[in-house]
Amino acid sequence: MSEIALDTFEMTLENAFAAKTAVPGQFLHLLVDGHTLRRPISIADIDRNNGMVTILFKQIGDGTKRLASFQPGMKVKCHRSGGEWIRI
């Protein structure tokens, strides 16, 4: 996770299924603890060889603020990956 511009974050997620089946421009729907609605975040890049998906998002509300606080090794529930937990 890194802040690449003011309140704009790049996060790399580890999930072989999403990396094999998704393409940049499609969305991952991330469920952030404490929030009922998932956050739709667009896929920016995919590393199919290493099973990694990169997303970019702007911290605007409470949900994306919480997402921006995630640390490597934490997990987030993702709808695109078949509802599996994916590692950050």
XYZ file of N, CA and C in Angstrom:
264
model
N 0.855 -1.165 0.000
C 0.000 0.000 0.000
C 0.900 1.225 0.000
N 0.602 2.142 -0.902
C 1.362 3.380 -0.904
C 0.471 4.532 -1.346
N 0.720 5.697 -0.773
C 0.011 6.907 -1.174
C 0.781 7.493 -2.350
N 0.165 7.505 -3.530
C 0.869 7.929 -4.739
C 0.594 9.389 -5.099
N -0.426 9.970 -4.497
C -0.760 11.383 -4.652
C -1.612 11.748 -3.439
N -1.970 12.992 -3.302
C -2.757 13.419 -2.155
C -4.052 12.603 -2.060
N -4.192 11.846 -0.975
C -5.371 11.013 -0.705
C -5.660 9.975 -1.795
N -4.660 9.610 -2.583
C -4.805 8.604 -3.630
C -3.849 7.458 -3.335
N -4.388 6.230 -3.304
C -3.617 5.077 -2.856
C -3.526 3.998 -3.916
N -2.393 3.312 -3.912
C -2.182 2.138 -4.740
C -2.079 0.945 -3.797
N -2.886 -0.083 -4.066
C -2.892 -1.277 -3.227
C -2.743 -2.493 -4.133
N -1.850 -3.386 -3.748
C -1.669 -4.632 -4.490
C -2.273 -5.765 -3.683
N -3.135 -6.538 -4.337
C -3.848 -7.633 -3.692
C -3.374 -8.953 -4.268
N -3.267 -9.943 -3.409
C -2.825 -11.274 -3.831
C -4.040 -12.183 -3.988
N -4.343 -12.559 -5.240
C -5.428 -13.492 -5.485
C -5.264 -14.069 -6.878
N -4.885 -15.325 -6.956
C -4.590 -15.977 -8.233
C -5.811 -16.025 -9.145
N -6.991 -16.290 -8.586
C -8.200 -16.377 -9.404
C -8.510 -15.046 -10.075
N -8.520 -13.974 -9.305
C -8.800 -12.650 -9.872
C -7.735 -12.276 -10.893
N -6.482 -12.592 -10.608
C -5.392 -12.251 -11.529
C -5.507 -13.005 -12.850
N -6.050 -14.222 -12.814
C -6.192 -15.014 -14.038
C -7.430 -14.638 -14.843
N -8.495 -14.213 -14.183
C -9.768 -14.028 -14.867
C -10.162 -12.582 -15.125
N -9.629 -11.653 -14.360
C -10.015 -10.247 -14.504
C -9.091 -9.520 -15.478
N -9.540 -8.348 -15.902
C -8.719 -7.491 -16.753
C -8.777 -6.070 -16.201
N -7.717 -5.282 -16.428
C -7.756 -3.888 -15.981
C -8.993 -3.174 -16.522
N -9.594 -2.366 -15.658
C -10.817 -1.661 -16.002
C -12.052 -2.304 -15.389
N -11.971 -3.605 -15.089
C -13.059 -4.255 -14.371
C -12.976 -3.849 -12.903
N -14.026 -4.170 -12.165
C -14.094 -3.748 -10.772
C -13.990 -4.914 -9.807
N -13.342 -4.649 -8.679
C -13.408 -5.512 -7.502
C -14.358 -4.814 -6.541
N -15.209 -5.564 -5.890
C -16.153 -5.001 -4.923
C -15.676 -5.417 -3.538
N -15.043 -4.490 -2.847
C -14.399 -4.782 -1.567
C -15.325 -4.467 -0.405
N -15.439 -5.409 0.515
C -16.251 -5.224 1.707
C -15.332 -4.775 2.846
N -15.570 -3.570 3.326
C -14.770 -3.000 4.407
C -15.544 -3.176 5.707
N -14.885 -3.718 6.737
C -15.529 -3.931 8.036
C -16.203 -2.653 8.524
N -17.406 -2.821 9.077
C -18.129 -1.683 9.622
C -19.003 -0.972 8.605
N -19.006 -1.464 7.356
C -19.802 -0.847 6.296
C -20.655 -1.916 5.623
N -21.899 -1.577 5.318
C -22.824 -2.514 4.711
C -22.551 -2.693 3.223
N -22.280 -1.597 2.531
C -22.084 -1.643 1.084
C -20.621 -1.869 0.735
N -20.403 -2.658 -0.311
C -19.049 -2.882 -0.821
C -18.569 -1.644 -1.558
N -17.263 -1.484 -1.642
C -16.662 -0.374 -2.381
C -16.219 -0.888 -3.746
N -16.796 -0.371 -4.845
C -16.348 -0.792 -6.175
C -15.061 -0.054 -6.548
N -13.989 -0.808 -6.716
C -12.680 -0.232 -7.031
C -12.195 -0.845 -8.346
N -11.784 0.011 -9.271
C -11.341 -0.444 -10.583
C -9.950 -1.070 -10.520
N -9.765 -2.125 -11.301
C -8.456 -2.775 -11.401
C -7.558 -1.945 -12.310
N -6.386 -1.595 -11.823
C -5.441 -0.788 -12.597
C -4.429 -1.647 -13.338
N -4.014 -2.759 -12.724
C -2.977 -3.600 -13.324
C -3.113 -5.023 -12.784
N -2.608 -5.972 -13.567
C -2.636 -7.378 -13.167
C -1.281 -8.007 -13.454
N -0.787 -8.772 -12.490
C 0.420 -9.573 -12.666
C -0.022 -11.033 -12.615
N -0.310 -11.596 -13.779
C -0.839 -12.961 -13.845
C 0.170 -13.997 -13.345
N 1.448 -13.778 -13.596
C 2.482 -14.742 -13.184
C 2.577 -14.876 -11.670
N 2.373 -13.774 -10.943
C 2.500 -13.803 -9.494
C 1.161 -13.745 -8.765
N 0.042 -13.736 -9.520
C -1.284 -13.737 -8.906
C -1.609 -12.459 -8.158
N -1.179 -11.313 -8.705
C -1.374 -10.029 -8.031
C -2.258 -9.103 -8.863
N -3.114 -8.357 -8.175
C -3.995 -7.373 -8.793
C -3.726 -6.038 -8.118
N -3.541 -4.985 -8.903
C -3.295 -3.644 -8.357
C -4.526 -2.781 -8.567
N -4.921 -2.095 -7.501
C -6.038 -1.159 -7.577
C -5.550 0.223 -7.149
N -6.225 1.240 -7.643
C -5.979 2.620 -7.242
C -7.299 3.179 -6.735
N -7.252 3.941 -5.652
C -8.483 4.551 -5.156
C -8.182 5.850 -4.426
N -9.178 6.718 -4.416
C -9.094 8.003 -3.735
C -9.790 7.861 -2.391
N -9.136 8.341 -1.343
C -9.728 8.327 -0.002
C -10.713 9.488 0.079
N -12.006 9.161 0.108
C -13.035 10.209 0.123
C -13.884 10.131 1.385
N -14.445 8.953 1.654
C -15.316 8.789 2.814
C -14.733 7.837 3.832
N -15.577 7.425 4.779
C -15.129 6.533 5.848
C -14.651 5.177 5.325
N -15.348 4.632 4.312
C -14.971 3.312 3.788
C -13.602 3.307 3.140
N -13.337 4.276 2.292
C -12.025 4.324 1.644
C -10.937 4.787 2.614
N -11.323 5.545 3.622
C -10.340 5.913 4.664
C -9.901 4.657 5.413
N -10.852 3.802 5.717
C -10.540 2.544 6.409
C -9.703 1.628 5.507
N -10.075 1.566 4.228
C -9.326 0.759 3.274
C -7.880 1.251 3.161
N -7.691 2.551 3.192
C -6.355 3.132 3.093
C -5.484 2.812 4.314
N -6.108 2.399 5.413
C -5.352 2.079 6.627
C -4.897 0.618 6.664
N -5.316 -0.180 5.686
C -4.931 -1.589 5.659
C -3.414 -1.735 5.506
N -2.897 -2.781 6.096
C -1.466 -3.063 6.061
C -1.210 -4.388 5.350
N 0.008 -4.581 4.813
C 0.343 -5.857 4.171
C 0.056 -7.034 5.108
N -0.516 -8.094 4.532
C -0.851 -9.286 5.304
C -2.295 -9.323 5.764
N -2.962 -8.157 5.795
C -4.371 -8.123 6.168
C -5.189 -8.704 5.020
N -6.442 -9.051 5.300
C -7.322 -9.609 4.275
C -8.568 -8.755 4.146
N -9.109 -8.746 2.925
C -10.338 -8.007 2.648
C -11.249 -8.916 1.818
N -12.542 -8.876 2.073
C -13.516 -9.687 1.332
C -13.762 -9.028 -0.020
N -13.681 -9.841 -1.082
C -13.762 -9.326 -2.438
C -14.783 -10.109 -3.247
N -15.726 -9.418 -3.860
C -16.774 -10.082 -4.636
C -16.267 -10.637 -5.963
N -15.412 -9.962 -6.686
C -14.940 -10.404 -8.000
C -14.206 -11.722 -7.904
N -13.553 -11.972 -6.801
C -12.764 -13.188 -6.666
C -13.594 -14.371 -6.168
N -14.894 -14.315 -6.387
C -15.744 -15.410 -5.926
C -16.087 -15.292 -4.461
N -15.949 -14.114 -3.903
C -16.287 -13.893 -2.504
C -15.203 -14.331 -1.543
N -14.030 -14.628 -2.057
C -12.944 -15.076 -1.206
C -12.259 -13.905 -0.516
N -11.618 -14.213 0.588
C -10.755 -13.223 1.223
C -9.479 -13.143 0.402
N -8.998 -11.931 0.168
C -7.745 -11.782 -0.564
C -6.755 -11.012 0.282
N -5.517 -11.427 0.169
C -4.451 -10.856 0.999
C -3.903 -9.588 0.355
N -3.653 -8.599 1.192
C -3.088 -7.328 0.762
C -1.582 -7.428 0.750
